[in-house]
mmCIF file with all atom_site columns, C-alpha atoms in Angstrom:
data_model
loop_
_atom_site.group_PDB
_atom_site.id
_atom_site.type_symbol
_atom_site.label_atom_id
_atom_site.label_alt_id
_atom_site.label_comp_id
_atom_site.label_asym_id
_atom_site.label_entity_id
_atom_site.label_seq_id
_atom_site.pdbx_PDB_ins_code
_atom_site.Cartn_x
_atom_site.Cartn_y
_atom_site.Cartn_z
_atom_site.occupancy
_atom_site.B_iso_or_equiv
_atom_site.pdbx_formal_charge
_atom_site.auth_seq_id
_atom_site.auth_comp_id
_atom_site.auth_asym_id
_atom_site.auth_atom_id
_atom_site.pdbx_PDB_model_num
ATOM 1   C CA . UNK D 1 1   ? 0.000  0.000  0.000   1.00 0.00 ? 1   UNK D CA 1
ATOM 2   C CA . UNK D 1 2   ? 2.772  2.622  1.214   1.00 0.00 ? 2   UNK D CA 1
ATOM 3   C CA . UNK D 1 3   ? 4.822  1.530  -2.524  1.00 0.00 ? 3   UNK D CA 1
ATOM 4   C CA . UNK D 1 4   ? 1.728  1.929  -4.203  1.00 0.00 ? 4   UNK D CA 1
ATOM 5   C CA . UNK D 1 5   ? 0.851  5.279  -2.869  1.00 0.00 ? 5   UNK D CA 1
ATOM 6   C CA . UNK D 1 6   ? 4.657  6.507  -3.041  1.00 0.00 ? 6   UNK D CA 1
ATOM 7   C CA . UNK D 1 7   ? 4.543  5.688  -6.931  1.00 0.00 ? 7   UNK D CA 1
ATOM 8   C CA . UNK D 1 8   ? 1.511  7.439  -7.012  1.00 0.00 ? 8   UNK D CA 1
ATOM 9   C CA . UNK D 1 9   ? 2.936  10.171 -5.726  1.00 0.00 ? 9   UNK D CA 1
ATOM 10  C CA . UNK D 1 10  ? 6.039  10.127 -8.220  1.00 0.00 ? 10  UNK D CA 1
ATOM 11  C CA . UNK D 1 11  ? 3.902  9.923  -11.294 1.00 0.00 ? 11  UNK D CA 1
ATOM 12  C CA . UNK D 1 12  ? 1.956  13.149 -10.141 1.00 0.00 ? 12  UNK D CA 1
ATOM 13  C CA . UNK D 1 13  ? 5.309  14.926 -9.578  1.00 0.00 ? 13  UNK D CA 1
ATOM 14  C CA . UNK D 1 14  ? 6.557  14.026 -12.789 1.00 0.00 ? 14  UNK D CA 1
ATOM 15  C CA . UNK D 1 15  ? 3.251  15.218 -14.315 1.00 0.00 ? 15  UNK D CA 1
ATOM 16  C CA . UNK D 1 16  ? 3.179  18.887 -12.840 1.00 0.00 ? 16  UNK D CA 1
ATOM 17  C CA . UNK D 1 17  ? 7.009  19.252 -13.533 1.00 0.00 ? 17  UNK D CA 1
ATOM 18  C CA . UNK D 1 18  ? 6.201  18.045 -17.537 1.00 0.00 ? 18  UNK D CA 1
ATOM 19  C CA . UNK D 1 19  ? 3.291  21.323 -17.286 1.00 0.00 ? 19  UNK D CA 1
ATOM 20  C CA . UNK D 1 20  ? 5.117  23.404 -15.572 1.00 0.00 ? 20  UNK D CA 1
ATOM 21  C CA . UNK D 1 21  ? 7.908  22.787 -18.175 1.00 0.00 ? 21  UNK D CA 1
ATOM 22  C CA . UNK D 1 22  ? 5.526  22.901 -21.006 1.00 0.00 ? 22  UNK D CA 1
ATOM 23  C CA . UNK D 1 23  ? 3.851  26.179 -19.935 1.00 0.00 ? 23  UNK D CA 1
ATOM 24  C CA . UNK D 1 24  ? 7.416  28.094 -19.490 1.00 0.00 ? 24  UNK D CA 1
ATOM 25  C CA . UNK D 1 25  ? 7.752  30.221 -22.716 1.00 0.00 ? 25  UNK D CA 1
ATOM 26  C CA . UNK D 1 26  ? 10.767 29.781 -25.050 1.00 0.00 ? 26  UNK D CA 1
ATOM 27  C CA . UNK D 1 27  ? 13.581 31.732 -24.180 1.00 0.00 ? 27  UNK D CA 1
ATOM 28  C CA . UNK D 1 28  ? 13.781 34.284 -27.354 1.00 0.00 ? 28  UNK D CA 1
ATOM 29  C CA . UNK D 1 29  ? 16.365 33.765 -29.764 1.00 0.00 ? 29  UNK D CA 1
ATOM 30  C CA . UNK D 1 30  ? 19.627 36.165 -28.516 1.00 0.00 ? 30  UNK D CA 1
ATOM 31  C CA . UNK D 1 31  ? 21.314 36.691 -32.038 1.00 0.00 ? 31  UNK D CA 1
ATOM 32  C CA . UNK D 1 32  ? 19.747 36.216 -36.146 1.00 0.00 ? 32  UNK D CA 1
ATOM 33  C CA . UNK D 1 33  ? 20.297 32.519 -37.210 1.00 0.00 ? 33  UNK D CA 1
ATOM 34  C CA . UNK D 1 34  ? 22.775 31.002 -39.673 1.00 0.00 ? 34  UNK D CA 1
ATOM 35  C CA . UNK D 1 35  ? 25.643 33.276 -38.704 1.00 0.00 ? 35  UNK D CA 1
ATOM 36  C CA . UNK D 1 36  ? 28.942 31.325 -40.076 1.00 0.00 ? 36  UNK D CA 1
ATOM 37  C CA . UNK D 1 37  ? 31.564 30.097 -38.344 1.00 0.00 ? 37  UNK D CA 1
ATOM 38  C CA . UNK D 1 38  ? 34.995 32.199 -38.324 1.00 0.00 ? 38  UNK D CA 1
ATOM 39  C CA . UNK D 1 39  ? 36.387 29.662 -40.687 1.00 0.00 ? 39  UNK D CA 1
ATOM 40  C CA . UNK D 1 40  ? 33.177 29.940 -43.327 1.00 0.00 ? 40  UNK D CA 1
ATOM 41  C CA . UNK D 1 41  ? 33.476 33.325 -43.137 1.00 0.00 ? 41  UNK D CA 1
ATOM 42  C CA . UNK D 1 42  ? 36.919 34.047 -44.201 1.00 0.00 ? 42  UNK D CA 1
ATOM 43  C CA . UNK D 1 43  ? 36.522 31.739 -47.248 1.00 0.00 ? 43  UNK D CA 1
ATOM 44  C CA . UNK D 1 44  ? 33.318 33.752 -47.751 1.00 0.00 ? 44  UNK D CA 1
ATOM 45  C CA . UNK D 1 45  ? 34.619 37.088 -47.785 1.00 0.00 ? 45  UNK D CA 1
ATOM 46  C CA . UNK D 1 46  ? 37.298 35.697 -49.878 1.00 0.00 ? 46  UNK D CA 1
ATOM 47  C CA . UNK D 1 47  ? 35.187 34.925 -52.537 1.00 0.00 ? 47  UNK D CA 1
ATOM 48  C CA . UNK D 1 48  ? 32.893 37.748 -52.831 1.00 0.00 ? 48  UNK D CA 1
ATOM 49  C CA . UNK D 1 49  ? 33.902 40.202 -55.522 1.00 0.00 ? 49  UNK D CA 1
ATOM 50  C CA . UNK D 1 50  ? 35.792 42.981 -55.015 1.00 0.00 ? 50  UNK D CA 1
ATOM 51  C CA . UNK D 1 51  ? 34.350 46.025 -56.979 1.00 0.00 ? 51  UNK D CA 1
ATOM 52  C CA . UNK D 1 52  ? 33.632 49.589 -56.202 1.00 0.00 ? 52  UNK D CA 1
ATOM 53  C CA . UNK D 1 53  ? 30.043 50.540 -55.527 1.00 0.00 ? 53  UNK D CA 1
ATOM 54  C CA . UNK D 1 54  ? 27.667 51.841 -58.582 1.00 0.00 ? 54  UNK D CA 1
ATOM 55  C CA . UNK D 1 55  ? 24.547 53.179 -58.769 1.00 0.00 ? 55  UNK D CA 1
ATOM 56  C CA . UNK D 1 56  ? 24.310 55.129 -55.372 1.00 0.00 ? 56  UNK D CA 1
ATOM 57  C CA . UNK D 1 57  ? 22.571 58.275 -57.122 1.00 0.00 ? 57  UNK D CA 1
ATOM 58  C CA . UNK D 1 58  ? 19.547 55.955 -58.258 1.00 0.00 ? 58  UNK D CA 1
ATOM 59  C CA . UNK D 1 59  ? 19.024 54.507 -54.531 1.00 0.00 ? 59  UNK D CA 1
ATOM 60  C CA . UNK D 1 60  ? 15.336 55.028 -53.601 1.00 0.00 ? 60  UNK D CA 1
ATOM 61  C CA . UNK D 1 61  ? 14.456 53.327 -50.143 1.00 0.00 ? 61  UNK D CA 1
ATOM 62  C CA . UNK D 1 62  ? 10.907 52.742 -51.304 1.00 0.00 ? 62  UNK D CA 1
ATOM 63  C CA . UNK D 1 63  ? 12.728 49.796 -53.795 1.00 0.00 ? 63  UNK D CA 1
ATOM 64  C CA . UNK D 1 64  ? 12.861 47.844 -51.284 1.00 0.00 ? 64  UNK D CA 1
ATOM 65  C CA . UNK D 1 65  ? 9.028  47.406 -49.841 1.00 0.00 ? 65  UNK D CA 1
ATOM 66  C CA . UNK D 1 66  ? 9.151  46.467 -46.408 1.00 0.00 ? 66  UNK D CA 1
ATOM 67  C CA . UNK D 1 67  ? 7.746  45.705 -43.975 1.00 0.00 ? 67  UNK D CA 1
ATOM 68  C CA . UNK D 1 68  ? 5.578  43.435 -45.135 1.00 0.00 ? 68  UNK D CA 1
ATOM 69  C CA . UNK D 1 69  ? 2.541  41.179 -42.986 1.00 0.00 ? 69  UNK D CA 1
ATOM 70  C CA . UNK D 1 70  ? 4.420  37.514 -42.447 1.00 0.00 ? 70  UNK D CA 1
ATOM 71  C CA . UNK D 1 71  ? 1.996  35.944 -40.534 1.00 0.00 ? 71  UNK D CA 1
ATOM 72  C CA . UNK D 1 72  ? -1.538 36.815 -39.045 1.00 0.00 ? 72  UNK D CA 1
ATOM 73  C CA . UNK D 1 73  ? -1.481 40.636 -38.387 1.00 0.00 ? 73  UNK D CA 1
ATOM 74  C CA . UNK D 1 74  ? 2.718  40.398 -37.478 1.00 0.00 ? 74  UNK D CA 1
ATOM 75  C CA . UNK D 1 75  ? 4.738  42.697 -40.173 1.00 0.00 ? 75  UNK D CA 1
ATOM 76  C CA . UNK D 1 76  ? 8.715  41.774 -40.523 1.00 0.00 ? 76  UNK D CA 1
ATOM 77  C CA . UNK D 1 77  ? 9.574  44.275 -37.768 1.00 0.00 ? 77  UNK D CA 1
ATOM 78  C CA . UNK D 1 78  ? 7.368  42.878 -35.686 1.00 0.00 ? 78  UNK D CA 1
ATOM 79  C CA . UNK D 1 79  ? 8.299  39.537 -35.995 1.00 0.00 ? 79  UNK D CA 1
ATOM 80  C CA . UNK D 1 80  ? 12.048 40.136 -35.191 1.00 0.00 ? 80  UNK D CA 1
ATOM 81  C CA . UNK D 1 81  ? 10.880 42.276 -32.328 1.00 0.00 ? 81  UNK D CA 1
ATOM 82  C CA . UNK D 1 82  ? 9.304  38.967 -31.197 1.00 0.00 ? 82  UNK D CA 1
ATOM 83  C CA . UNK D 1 83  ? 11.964 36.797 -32.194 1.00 0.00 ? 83  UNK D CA 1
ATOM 84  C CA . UNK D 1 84  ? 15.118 38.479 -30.414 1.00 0.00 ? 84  UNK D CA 1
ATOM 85  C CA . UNK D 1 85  ? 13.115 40.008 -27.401 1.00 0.00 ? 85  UNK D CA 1
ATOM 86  C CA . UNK D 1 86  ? 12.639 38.403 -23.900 1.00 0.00 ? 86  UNK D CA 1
ATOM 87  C CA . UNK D 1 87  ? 8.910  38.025 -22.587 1.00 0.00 ? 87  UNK D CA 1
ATOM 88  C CA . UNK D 1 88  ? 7.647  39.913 -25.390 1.00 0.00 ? 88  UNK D CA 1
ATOM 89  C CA . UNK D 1 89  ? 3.927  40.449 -24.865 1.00 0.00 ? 89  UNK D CA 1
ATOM 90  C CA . UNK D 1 90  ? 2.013  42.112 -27.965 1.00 0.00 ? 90  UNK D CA 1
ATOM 91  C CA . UNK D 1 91  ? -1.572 43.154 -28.822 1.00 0.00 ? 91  UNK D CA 1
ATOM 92  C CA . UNK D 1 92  ? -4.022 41.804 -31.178 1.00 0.00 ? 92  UNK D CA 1
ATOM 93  C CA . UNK D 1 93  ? -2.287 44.212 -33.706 1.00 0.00 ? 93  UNK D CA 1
ATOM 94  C CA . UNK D 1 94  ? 0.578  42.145 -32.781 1.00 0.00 ? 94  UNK D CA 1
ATOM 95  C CA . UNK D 1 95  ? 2.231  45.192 -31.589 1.00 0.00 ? 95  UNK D CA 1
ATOM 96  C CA . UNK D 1 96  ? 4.715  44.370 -28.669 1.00 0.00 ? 96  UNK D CA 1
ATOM 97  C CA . UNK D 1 97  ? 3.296  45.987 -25.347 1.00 0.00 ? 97  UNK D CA 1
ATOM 98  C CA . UNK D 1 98  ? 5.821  44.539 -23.061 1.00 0.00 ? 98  UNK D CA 1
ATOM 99  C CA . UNK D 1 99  ? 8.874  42.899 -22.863 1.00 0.00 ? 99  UNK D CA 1
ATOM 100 C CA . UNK D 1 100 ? 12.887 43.825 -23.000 1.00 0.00 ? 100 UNK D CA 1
ATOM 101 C CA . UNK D 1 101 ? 15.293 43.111 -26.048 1.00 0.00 ? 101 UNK D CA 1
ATOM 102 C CA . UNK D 1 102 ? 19.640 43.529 -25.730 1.00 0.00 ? 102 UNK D CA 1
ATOM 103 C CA . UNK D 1 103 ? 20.920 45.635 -28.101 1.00 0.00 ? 103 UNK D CA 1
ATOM 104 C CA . UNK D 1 104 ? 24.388 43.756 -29.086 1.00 0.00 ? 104 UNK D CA 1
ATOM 105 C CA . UNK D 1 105 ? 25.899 46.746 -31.525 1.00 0.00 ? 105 UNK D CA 1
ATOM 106 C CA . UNK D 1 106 ? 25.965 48.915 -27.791 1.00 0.00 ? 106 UNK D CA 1
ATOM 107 C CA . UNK D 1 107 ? 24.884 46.510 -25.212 1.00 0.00 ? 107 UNK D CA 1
ATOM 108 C CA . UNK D 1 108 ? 22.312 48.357 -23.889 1.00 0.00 ? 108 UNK D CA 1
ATOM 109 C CA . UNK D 1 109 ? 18.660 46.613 -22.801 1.00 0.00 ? 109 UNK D CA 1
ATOM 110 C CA . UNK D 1 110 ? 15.902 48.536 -23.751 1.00 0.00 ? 110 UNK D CA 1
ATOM 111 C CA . UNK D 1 111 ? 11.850 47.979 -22.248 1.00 0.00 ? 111 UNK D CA 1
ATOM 112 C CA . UNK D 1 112 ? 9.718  49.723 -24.679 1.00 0.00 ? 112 UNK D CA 1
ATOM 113 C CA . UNK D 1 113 ? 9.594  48.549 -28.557 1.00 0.00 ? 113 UNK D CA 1
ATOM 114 C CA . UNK D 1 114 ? 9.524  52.315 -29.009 1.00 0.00 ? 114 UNK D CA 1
ATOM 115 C CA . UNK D 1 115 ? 13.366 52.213 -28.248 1.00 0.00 ? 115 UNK D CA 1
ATOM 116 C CA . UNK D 1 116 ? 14.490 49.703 -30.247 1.00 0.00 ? 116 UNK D CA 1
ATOM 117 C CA . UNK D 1 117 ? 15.290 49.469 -34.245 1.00 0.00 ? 117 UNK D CA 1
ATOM 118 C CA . UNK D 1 118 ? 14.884 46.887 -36.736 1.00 0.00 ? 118 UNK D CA 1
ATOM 119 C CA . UNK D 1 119 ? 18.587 47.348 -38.447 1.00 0.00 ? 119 UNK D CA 1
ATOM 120 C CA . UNK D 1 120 ? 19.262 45.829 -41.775 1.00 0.00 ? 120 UNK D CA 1
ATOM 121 C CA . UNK D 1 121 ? 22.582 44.336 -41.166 1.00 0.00 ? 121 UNK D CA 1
ATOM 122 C CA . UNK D 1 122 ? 23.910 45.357 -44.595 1.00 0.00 ? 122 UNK D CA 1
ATOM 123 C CA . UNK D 1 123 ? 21.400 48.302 -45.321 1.00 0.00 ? 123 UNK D CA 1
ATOM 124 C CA . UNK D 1 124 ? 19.337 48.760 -48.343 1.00 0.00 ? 124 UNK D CA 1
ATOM 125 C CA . UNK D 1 125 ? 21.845 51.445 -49.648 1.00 0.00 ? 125 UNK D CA 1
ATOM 126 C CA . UNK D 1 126 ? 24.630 49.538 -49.440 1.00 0.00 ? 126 UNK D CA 1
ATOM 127 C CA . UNK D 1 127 ? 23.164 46.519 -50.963 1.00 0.00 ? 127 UNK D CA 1
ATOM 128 C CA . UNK D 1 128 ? 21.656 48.520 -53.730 1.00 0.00 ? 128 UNK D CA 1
ATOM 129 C CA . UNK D 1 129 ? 25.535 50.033 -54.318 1.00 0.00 ? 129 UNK D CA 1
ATOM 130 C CA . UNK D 1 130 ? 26.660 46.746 -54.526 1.00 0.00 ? 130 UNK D CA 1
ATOM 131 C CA . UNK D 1 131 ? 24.248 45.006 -56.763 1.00 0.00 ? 131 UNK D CA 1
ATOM 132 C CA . UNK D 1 132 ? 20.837 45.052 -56.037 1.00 0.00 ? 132 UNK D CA 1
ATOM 133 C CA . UNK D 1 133 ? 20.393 47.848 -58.437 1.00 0.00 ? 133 UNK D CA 1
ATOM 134 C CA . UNK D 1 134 ? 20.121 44.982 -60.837 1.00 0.00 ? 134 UNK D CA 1
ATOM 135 C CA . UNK D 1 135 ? 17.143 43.047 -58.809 1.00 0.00 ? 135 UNK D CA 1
ATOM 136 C CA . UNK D 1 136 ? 13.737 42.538 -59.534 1.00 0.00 ? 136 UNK D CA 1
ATOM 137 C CA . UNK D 1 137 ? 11.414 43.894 -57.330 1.00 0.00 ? 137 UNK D CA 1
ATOM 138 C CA . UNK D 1 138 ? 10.813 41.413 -55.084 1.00 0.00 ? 138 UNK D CA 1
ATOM 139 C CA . UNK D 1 139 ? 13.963 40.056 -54.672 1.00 0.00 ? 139 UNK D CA 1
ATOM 140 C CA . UNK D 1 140 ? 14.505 43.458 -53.165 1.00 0.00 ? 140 UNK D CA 1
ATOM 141 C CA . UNK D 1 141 ? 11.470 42.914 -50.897 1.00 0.00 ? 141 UNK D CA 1
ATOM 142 C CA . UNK D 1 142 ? 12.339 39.287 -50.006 1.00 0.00 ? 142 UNK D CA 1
ATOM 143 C CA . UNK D 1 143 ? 15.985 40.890 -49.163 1.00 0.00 ? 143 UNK D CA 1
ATOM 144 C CA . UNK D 1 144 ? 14.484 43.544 -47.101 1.00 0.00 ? 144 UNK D CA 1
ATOM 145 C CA . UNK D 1 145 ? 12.345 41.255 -44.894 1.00 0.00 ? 145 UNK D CA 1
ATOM 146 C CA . UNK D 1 146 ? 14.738 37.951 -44.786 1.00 0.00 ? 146 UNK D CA 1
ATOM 147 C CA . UNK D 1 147 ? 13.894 36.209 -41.396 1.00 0.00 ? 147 UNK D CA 1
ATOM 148 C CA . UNK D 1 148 ? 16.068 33.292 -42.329 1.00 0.00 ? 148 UNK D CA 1
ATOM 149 C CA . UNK D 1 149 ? 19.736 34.740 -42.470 1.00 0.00 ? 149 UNK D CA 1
ATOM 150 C CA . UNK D 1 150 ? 21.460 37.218 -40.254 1.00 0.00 ? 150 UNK D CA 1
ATOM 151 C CA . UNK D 1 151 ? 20.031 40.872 -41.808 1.00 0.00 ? 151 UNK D CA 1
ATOM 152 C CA . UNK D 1 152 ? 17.647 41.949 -39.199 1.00 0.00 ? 152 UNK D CA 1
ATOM 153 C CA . UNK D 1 153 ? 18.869 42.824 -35.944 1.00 0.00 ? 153 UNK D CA 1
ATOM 154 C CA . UNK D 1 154 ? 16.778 44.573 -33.127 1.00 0.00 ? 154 UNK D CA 1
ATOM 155 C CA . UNK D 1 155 ? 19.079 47.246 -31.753 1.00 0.00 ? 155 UNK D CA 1
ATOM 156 C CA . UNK D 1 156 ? 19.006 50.958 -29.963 1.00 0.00 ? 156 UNK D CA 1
ATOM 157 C CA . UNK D 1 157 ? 17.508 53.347 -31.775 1.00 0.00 ? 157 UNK D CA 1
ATOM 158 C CA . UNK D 1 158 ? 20.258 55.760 -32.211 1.00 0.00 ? 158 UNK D CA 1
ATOM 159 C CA . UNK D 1 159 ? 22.788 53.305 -32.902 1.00 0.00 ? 159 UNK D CA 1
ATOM 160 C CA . UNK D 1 160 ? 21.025 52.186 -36.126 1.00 0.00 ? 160 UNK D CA 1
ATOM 161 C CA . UNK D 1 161 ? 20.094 55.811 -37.270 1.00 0.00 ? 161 UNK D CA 1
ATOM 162 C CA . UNK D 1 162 ? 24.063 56.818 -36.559 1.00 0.00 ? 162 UNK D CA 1
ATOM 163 C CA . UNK D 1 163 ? 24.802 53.500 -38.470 1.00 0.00 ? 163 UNK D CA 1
ATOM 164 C CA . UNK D 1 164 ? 22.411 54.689 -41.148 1.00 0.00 ? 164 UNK D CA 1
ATOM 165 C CA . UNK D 1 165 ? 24.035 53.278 -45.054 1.00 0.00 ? 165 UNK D CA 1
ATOM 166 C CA . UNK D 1 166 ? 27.708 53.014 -43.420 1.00 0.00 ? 166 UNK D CA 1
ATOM 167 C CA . UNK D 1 167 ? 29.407 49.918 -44.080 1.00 0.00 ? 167 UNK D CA 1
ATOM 168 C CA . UNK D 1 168 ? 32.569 48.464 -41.788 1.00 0.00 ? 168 UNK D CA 1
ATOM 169 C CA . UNK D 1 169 ? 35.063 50.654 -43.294 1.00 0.00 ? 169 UNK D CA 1
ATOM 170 C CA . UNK D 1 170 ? 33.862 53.495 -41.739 1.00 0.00 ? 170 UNK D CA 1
ATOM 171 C CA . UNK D 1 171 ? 31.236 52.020 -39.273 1.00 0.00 ? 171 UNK D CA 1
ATOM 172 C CA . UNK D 1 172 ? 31.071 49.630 -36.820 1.00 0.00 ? 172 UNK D CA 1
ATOM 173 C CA . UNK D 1 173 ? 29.473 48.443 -33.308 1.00 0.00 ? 173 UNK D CA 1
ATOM 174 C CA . UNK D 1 174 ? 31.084 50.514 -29.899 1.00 0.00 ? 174 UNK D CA 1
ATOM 175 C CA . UNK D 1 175 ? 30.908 47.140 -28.252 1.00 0.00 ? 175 UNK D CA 1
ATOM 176 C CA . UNK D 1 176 ? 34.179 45.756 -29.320 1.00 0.00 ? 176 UNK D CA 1
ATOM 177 C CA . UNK D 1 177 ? 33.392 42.312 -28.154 1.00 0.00 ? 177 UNK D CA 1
ATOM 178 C CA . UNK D 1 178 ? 30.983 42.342 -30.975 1.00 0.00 ? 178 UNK D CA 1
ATOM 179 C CA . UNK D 1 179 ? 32.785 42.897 -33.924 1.00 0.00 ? 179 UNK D CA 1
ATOM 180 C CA . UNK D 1 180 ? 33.631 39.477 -34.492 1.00 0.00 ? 180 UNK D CA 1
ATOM 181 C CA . UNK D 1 181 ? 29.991 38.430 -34.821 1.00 0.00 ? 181 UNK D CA 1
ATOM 182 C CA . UNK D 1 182 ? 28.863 41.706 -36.727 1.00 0.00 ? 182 UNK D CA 1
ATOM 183 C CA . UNK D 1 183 ? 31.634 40.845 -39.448 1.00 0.00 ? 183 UNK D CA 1
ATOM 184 C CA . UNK D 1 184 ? 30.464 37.424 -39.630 1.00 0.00 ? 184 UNK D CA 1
ATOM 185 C CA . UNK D 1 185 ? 27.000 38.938 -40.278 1.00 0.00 ? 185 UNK D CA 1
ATOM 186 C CA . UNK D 1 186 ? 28.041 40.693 -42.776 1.00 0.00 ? 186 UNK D CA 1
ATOM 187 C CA . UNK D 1 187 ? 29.812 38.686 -44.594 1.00 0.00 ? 187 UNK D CA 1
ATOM 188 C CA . UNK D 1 188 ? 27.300 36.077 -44.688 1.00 0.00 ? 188 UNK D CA 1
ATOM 189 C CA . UNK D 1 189 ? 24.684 38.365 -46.026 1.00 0.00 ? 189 UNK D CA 1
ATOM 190 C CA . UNK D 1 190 ? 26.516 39.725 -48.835 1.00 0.00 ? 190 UNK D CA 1
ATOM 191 C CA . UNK D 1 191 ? 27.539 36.024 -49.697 1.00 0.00 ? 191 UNK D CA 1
ATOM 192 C CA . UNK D 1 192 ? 24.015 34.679 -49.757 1.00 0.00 ? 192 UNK D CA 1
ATOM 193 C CA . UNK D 1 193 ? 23.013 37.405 -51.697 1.00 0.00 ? 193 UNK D CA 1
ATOM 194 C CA . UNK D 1 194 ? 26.078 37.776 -54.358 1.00 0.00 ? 194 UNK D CA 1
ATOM 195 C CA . UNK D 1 195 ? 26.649 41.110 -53.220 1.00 0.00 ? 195 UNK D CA 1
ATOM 196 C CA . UNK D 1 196 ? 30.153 42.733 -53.866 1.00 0.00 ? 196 UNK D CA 1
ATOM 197 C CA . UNK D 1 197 ? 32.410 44.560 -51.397 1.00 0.00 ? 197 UNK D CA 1
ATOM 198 C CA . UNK D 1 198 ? 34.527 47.476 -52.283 1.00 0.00 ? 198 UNK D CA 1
ATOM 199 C CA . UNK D 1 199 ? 38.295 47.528 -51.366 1.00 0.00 ? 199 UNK D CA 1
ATOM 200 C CA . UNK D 1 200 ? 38.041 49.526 -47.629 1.00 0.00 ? 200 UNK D CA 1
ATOM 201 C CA . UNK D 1 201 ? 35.235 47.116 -46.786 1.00 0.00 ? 201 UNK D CA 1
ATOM 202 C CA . UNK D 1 202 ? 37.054 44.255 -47.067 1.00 0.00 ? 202 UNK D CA 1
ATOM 203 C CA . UNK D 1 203 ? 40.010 45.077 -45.596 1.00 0.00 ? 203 UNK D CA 1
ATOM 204 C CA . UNK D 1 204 ? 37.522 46.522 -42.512 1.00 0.00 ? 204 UNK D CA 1
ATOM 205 C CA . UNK D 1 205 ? 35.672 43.039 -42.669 1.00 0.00 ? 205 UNK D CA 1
ATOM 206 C CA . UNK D 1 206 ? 38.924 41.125 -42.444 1.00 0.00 ? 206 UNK D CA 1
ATOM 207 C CA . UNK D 1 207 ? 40.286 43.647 -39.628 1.00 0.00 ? 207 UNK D CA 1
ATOM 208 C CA . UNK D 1 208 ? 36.867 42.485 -37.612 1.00 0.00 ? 208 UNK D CA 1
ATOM 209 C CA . UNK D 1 209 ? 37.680 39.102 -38.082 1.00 0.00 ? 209 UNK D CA 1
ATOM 210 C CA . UNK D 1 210 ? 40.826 39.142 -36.436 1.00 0.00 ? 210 UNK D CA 1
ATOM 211 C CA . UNK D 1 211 ? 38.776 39.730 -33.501 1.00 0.00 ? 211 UNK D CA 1
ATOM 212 C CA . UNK D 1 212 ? 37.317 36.575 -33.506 1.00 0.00 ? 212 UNK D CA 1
#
């Protein structure tokens, strides 16, 4: 009787410990996935073609439509503000109400969506300068909302409007530590995309990379 009632009790524990497991939410993704490997990278970036920038006078932002609905009533923005956040509440708008998301180009944590920037890893003006001039349409608008590489990053405000079109060579994160990572990024994004990089970029992207 005692056994029977002790396994009894054992198969209830394990029971609420499986709920209370299941009902914990999914810690948010940190970082953007399929960032490559330090080793990836460099053969990357040593492979992309090296070619100054064209086209920069015939940029238009609206060439690259964004954001655009991905699911249900969630635009792209919203969806990486979901994605890389921590306890991110949002409305039936799916507009976030609550929660906090890390800024990695500055480290700083921010608790109000208001605060916090959907960067384009390599912006729209760079990528436009180095090839997407040539794009259709809407390979410009699957570039400008792609969840599946490393190109959207939620990040401070200011940080991404002082970023604004600047590549490595003259921009790159105050949080040193990052650099490795950002590089990475960037590299990966202009390599999935067959984007060039000019001269100073490269030798920026490779300086990052000794970081690593």
């Amino acid at each position: 009787m005692v056994r029977t009632l002790r396994a009894a009790i054992a198969v209830a524990a394990t029971t609420v410990a499986t709920l209370a497991v299941t009902l914990v939410a999914t810690p948010a993704q940190a970082t953007p996935p399929n960032i490559p490997s330090y080793a990836t990278a460099v053969s990357r970036l040593n492979s992309l073609t090296v070619a100054a920038e064209s086209h920069g006078s015939t940029y238009n932002r609206d060439l690259f439509p964004h954001w655009i609905t991905i699911t249900g009533a969630c635009n792209t923005r919203e969806q990486v503000l979901k994605r890389d956040g921590s306890g991110v509440v949002v409305n039936s708008s799916c507009a976030a109400t609550s929660g906090s998301w890390y800024s990695p180009y500055d480290g700083a944590t921010w608790t109000a969506a208001s605060d916090v920037d959907i960067d384009h890893m390599v912006p729209l003006a760079e990528a436009w300068a180095s090839g997407a001039w040539s794009w259709t349409t809407a390979r410009r608008q699957t570039y400008a909302n792609d969840l599946g590489g490393p190109e959207l990053w939620a990040v401070t405000d200011n940080v991404n409007q002082s970023k604004s079109d600047q590549d490595p060579a003259t921009w790159q994160p105050s949080l040193a530590s990052f650099r490795c990572t950002y590089a990475r990024a960037w590299i990966q994004v202009k390599y999935f995309y067959s984007l060039s990089v000019d001269s100073a970029e490269k030798s920026a992207l490779n300086g990052m990379l000794a970081t690593c």
